[in-house]
Coordinates of C-alpha atoms in Angstrom, one line a residue:
X13 CA 30.1 -0.1 33.7
X14 CA 29.9 -3.6 32.3
X15 CA 26.5 -4.8 31.1
X16 CA 26.0 -8.4 30.3
X17 CA 24.8 -9.3 26.8
X18 CA 21.2 -10.4 27.1
X19 CA 18.8 -11.4 24.4
X20 CA 15.2 -10.1 24.4
X21 CA 12.7 -12.5 25.9
X22 CA 9.8 -13.6 23.7
X23 CA 7.4 -11.5 25.8
X24 CA 9.5 -8.3 25.4
X25 CA 9.8 -9.0 21.7
X26 CA 6.1 -9.3 21.3
X27 CA 5.5 -6.1 23.3
X28 CA 8.0 -4.2 21.2
X29 CA 6.3 -5.4 18.0
X30 CA 2.9 -4.4 19.3
X31 CA 4.3 -0.9 20.2
X32 CA 5.7 -0.5 16.7
X33 CA 2.3 -1.4 15.2
X34 CA 0.5 1.1 17.5
X35 CA 3.0 3.9 16.7
X36 CA 2.7 3.2 13.0
X37 CA -0.8 4.7 12.6
X38 CA -1.6 8.2 11.7
X39 CA -4.3 10.1 13.7
X40 CA -7.5 10.7 11.9
X41 CA -7.2 14.5 12.5
X42 CA -3.9 14.5 10.6
X43 CA -5.0 12.3 7.7
X44 CA -5.8 13.7 4.3
X45 CA -9.4 13.0 3.3
X46 CA -10.0 10.6 0.3
X47 CA -13.1 9.8 -1.7
X48 CA -16.0 7.9 -0.4
X49 CA -16.7 4.3 -1.4
X50 CA -18.8 4.2 -4.6
X51 CA -17.6 7.6 -5.7
X52 CA -15.3 8.2 -8.7
X53 CA -11.6 7.5 -7.9
X54 CA -9.5 10.6 -8.4
X55 CA -7.9 10.4 -11.8
X56 CA -4.1 11.0 -12.1
X57 CA -1.1 10.8 -14.3
X58 CA 2.3 9.9 -12.9
X59 CA 5.5 8.6 -14.3
X60 CA 6.9 5.2 -13.5
X61 CA 10.5 4.3 -12.8
X62 CA 11.1 3.8 -16.5
X63 CA 9.8 7.3 -17.4
X64 CA 6.5 6.1 -18.8
X65 CA 3.4 8.2 -18.1
X66 CA 0.6 6.2 -16.5
X67 CA -2.9 7.5 -16.3
X68 CA -5.6 5.8 -14.2
X69 CA -8.5 6.6 -16.5
X70 CA -6.7 4.7 -19.3
X71 CA -7.6 1.5 -17.5
X72 CA -11.3 2.1 -17.4
X73 CA -13.1 -1.2 -17.9
X74 CA -10.5 -3.0 -15.7
X75 CA -10.2 -3.4 -12.0
X76 CA -7.2 -1.5 -10.6
X77 CA -5.4 -2.0 -7.4
X78 CA -3.4 0.9 -6.0
X79 CA -0.7 0.0 -3.4
X80 CA 0.9 2.9 -1.5
X81 CA 4.6 2.0 -1.4
X82 CA 7.8 2.8 0.5
X83 CA 10.5 0.2 -0.1
X84 CA 12.2 0.9 3.3
X85 CA 9.2 0.7 5.5
X86 CA 9.3 -2.5 7.7
X87 CA 5.7 -3.2 6.9
X88 CA 6.3 -3.1 3.2
X89 CA 9.5 -5.1 3.5
X90 CA 7.5 -7.8 5.3
X91 CA 4.6 -7.7 2.9
X92 CA 6.9 -8.2 -0.1
X93 CA 8.9 -10.9 1.7
X94 CA 8.7 -14.6 1.3
X95 CA 5.9 -15.0 3.9
X96 CA 4.2 -11.7 3.1
X97 CA 0.9 -11.2 1.2
X98 CA 2.5 -9.3 -1.6
X99 CA 5.1 -12.0 -2.5
X100 CA 2.7 -13.6 -4.9
X101 CA -0.7 -11.9 -4.9
X102 CA 0.1 -9.1 -7.4
X103 CA 1.4 -11.6 -10.0
X104 CA -1.7 -13.8 -9.6
X105 CA -4.0 -10.7 -9.9
X106 CA -2.4 -9.3 -13.0
X107 CA -2.4 -12.7 -14.6
X108 CA -6.2 -12.6 -14.2
X109 CA -6.5 -9.2 -15.9
X110 CA -6.3 -6.9 -12.8
X111 CA -4.1 -3.8 -13.1
X112 CA -1.8 -3.4 -10.1
X113 CA 0.1 -0.1 -9.5
X114 CA 2.4 0.8 -6.7
X115 CA 2.6 4.5 -5.8
X116 CA 5.4 6.2 -3.8
X117 CA 4.2 9.6 -2.4
X118 CA 7.4 10.2 -0.5
X119 CA 9.0 13.6 -0.9
X120 CA 12.5 14.1 -2.0
X121 CA 15.0 13.2 0.7
X122 CA 12.5 11.2 2.7
X123 CA 12.8 7.5 3.5
X124 CA 12.3 5.2 0.5
X125 CA 11.8 8.1 -1.9
X126 CA 13.6 8.9 -5.2
X127 CA 13.9 7.4 -8.6
X128 CA 17.1 5.3 -8.0
X129 CA 15.9 3.8 -4.8
X130 CA 12.6 2.7 -6.4
X131 CA 14.3 1.3 -9.5
X132 CA 16.4 -0.9 -7.2
X133 CA 13.4 -1.8 -5.0
X134 CA 11.4 -3.0 -7.9
X135 CA 14.1 -5.5 -8.7
X136 CA 14.7 -6.4 -5.1
X137 CA 11.0 -7.3 -4.6
X138 CA 10.6 -8.8 -8.1
X139 CA 7.7 -6.5 -8.8
X140 CA 6.1 -7.2 -12.2
X141 CA 4.1 -4.1 -12.1
X142 CA 4.9 -0.3 -12.2
X143 CA 6.1 1.8 -9.3
X144 CA 4.8 5.3 -9.9
X145 CA 6.4 8.4 -8.3
X146 CA 4.3 11.1 -6.6
X147 CA 7.0 13.3 -4.9
X148 CA 4.5 16.2 -4.5
X149 CA 2.2 13.9 -2.6
X150 CA -0.8 15.3 -4.6
X151 CA -2.1 12.0 -5.6
X152 CA -1.6 10.4 -2.2
X153 CA -3.5 13.2 -0.5
X154 CA -6.3 13.0 -3.0
X155 CA -6.9 9.4 -2.0
X156 CA -6.4 10.0 1.7
X157 CA -3.4 7.6 1.7
X158 CA -1.9 7.6 5.2
X159 CA 0.3 4.5 5.5
X160 CA 2.5 2.2 3.5
X161 CA 1.1 -0.1 2.5
X162 CA -2.4 1.5 2.1
X163 CA -4.5 -0.3 -0.4
X164 CA -7.3 1.0 -2.8
X165 CA -9.3 -1.0 -5.3
X166 CA -11.0 0.8 -8.2
X167 CA -13.7 -1.0 -10.0
X168 CA -14.2 -1.3 -13.8
X169 CA -16.4 1.8 -13.8
X170 CA -13.6 3.9 -12.2
X171 CA -15.3 4.0 -8.8
X172 CA -13.6 3.3 -5.4
X173 CA -14.6 -0.1 -4.2
X174 CA -12.2 -0.8 -1.4
X175 CA -9.9 1.2 0.9
X176 CA -7.8 0.0 3.8
X177 CA -5.2 -2.6 4.8
X178 CA -4.0 -5.6 2.9
X179 CA -5.4 -7.7 5.8
X180 CA -5.8 -7.4 9.5
X181 CA -2.4 -8.9 10.3
X182 CA 0.4 -6.3 10.6
X183 CA 3.7 -8.2 10.3
X184 CA 1.7 -11.5 10.1
X185 CA 0.0 -11.0 13.5
X186 CA -3.8 -10.9 13.6
X187 CA -6.6 -11.6 11.1
X188 CA -4.8 -13.0 8.1
X189 CA -7.8 -12.7 5.8
X190 CA -6.6 -10.9 2.7
X191 CA -9.0 -8.0 2.4
X192 CA -7.8 -7.0 -1.1
X193 CA -8.2 -10.5 -2.4
X194 CA -11.6 -10.6 -0.9
X195 CA -12.6 -7.4 -2.7
X196 CA -11.2 -8.6 -6.0
X197 CA -13.2 -11.9 -5.7
X198 CA -16.4 -10.0 -5.1
X199 CA -15.8 -7.6 -8.0
X200 CA -15.0 -10.5 -10.4
X201 CA -18.4 -12.0 -9.4
X202 CA -20.1 -8.7 -10.2
X203 CA -20.8 -7.9 -6.6
X204 CA -19.7 -5.0 -4.3
X205 CA -17.1 -6.0 -1.7
X206 CA -18.7 -7.0 1.5
X207 CA -15.9 -5.3 3.4
X208 CA -15.4 -2.0 1.5
X209 CA -13.2 -0.5 4.2
X210 CA -10.7 -1.7 6.8
X211 CA -8.1 0.0 9.0
X212 CA -4.9 0.8 7.2
X213 CA -1.7 0.0 9.0
X214 CA 2.0 0.5 8.3
X215 CA 4.5 3.4 8.3
X216 CA 3.2 6.9 7.7
X217 CA 3.4 8.1 4.1
X218 CA 6.5 10.4 3.9
X219 CA 4.8 13.5 2.5
X220 CA 6.6 16.7 2.2
X221 CA 5.2 20.0 3.4
X222 CA 2.4 21.5 1.4

């Protein structure tokens, strides 16, 4: 049967985008539990894509941003794209002395996982900061990371200061206030973030079975 070639209407496109956002979340019952705000951030040591061991506690005295990462997740692709919040923010933050680390907790064989894919992705997205590999998912689960991107900010004392989304605007739709930038500004002024938590959005972290 012949079906005419029809383009999606703007309304249908918006509905599909909204459905993608709704389906991207992870139910709270399935989510790993992370630390409370104000509690010590779980220490870890992971290797980056160049084989260097990176330990969180070695950055004590500095503010650290942890970005859960999957280079093939549409939300991550958008965030690192020309109009996305991660196109310039990490570079500006690291220039001011903040440590920024991306972590991929995808298990072997899962979307966006593996050394070679992340070496290539770091170049594709012009990332001037390390991508750490956590194929066991141990570090991701210790933080309660459920989406990519899922953002965490650790203060200079090694305590969790912020956990949640980059902003309230998945794929650029919604509250475009950059919650991570907001938290960093508060910490640089010696204050606790006024918004220590927000709802994380994105693709589910591609954990393997425990």
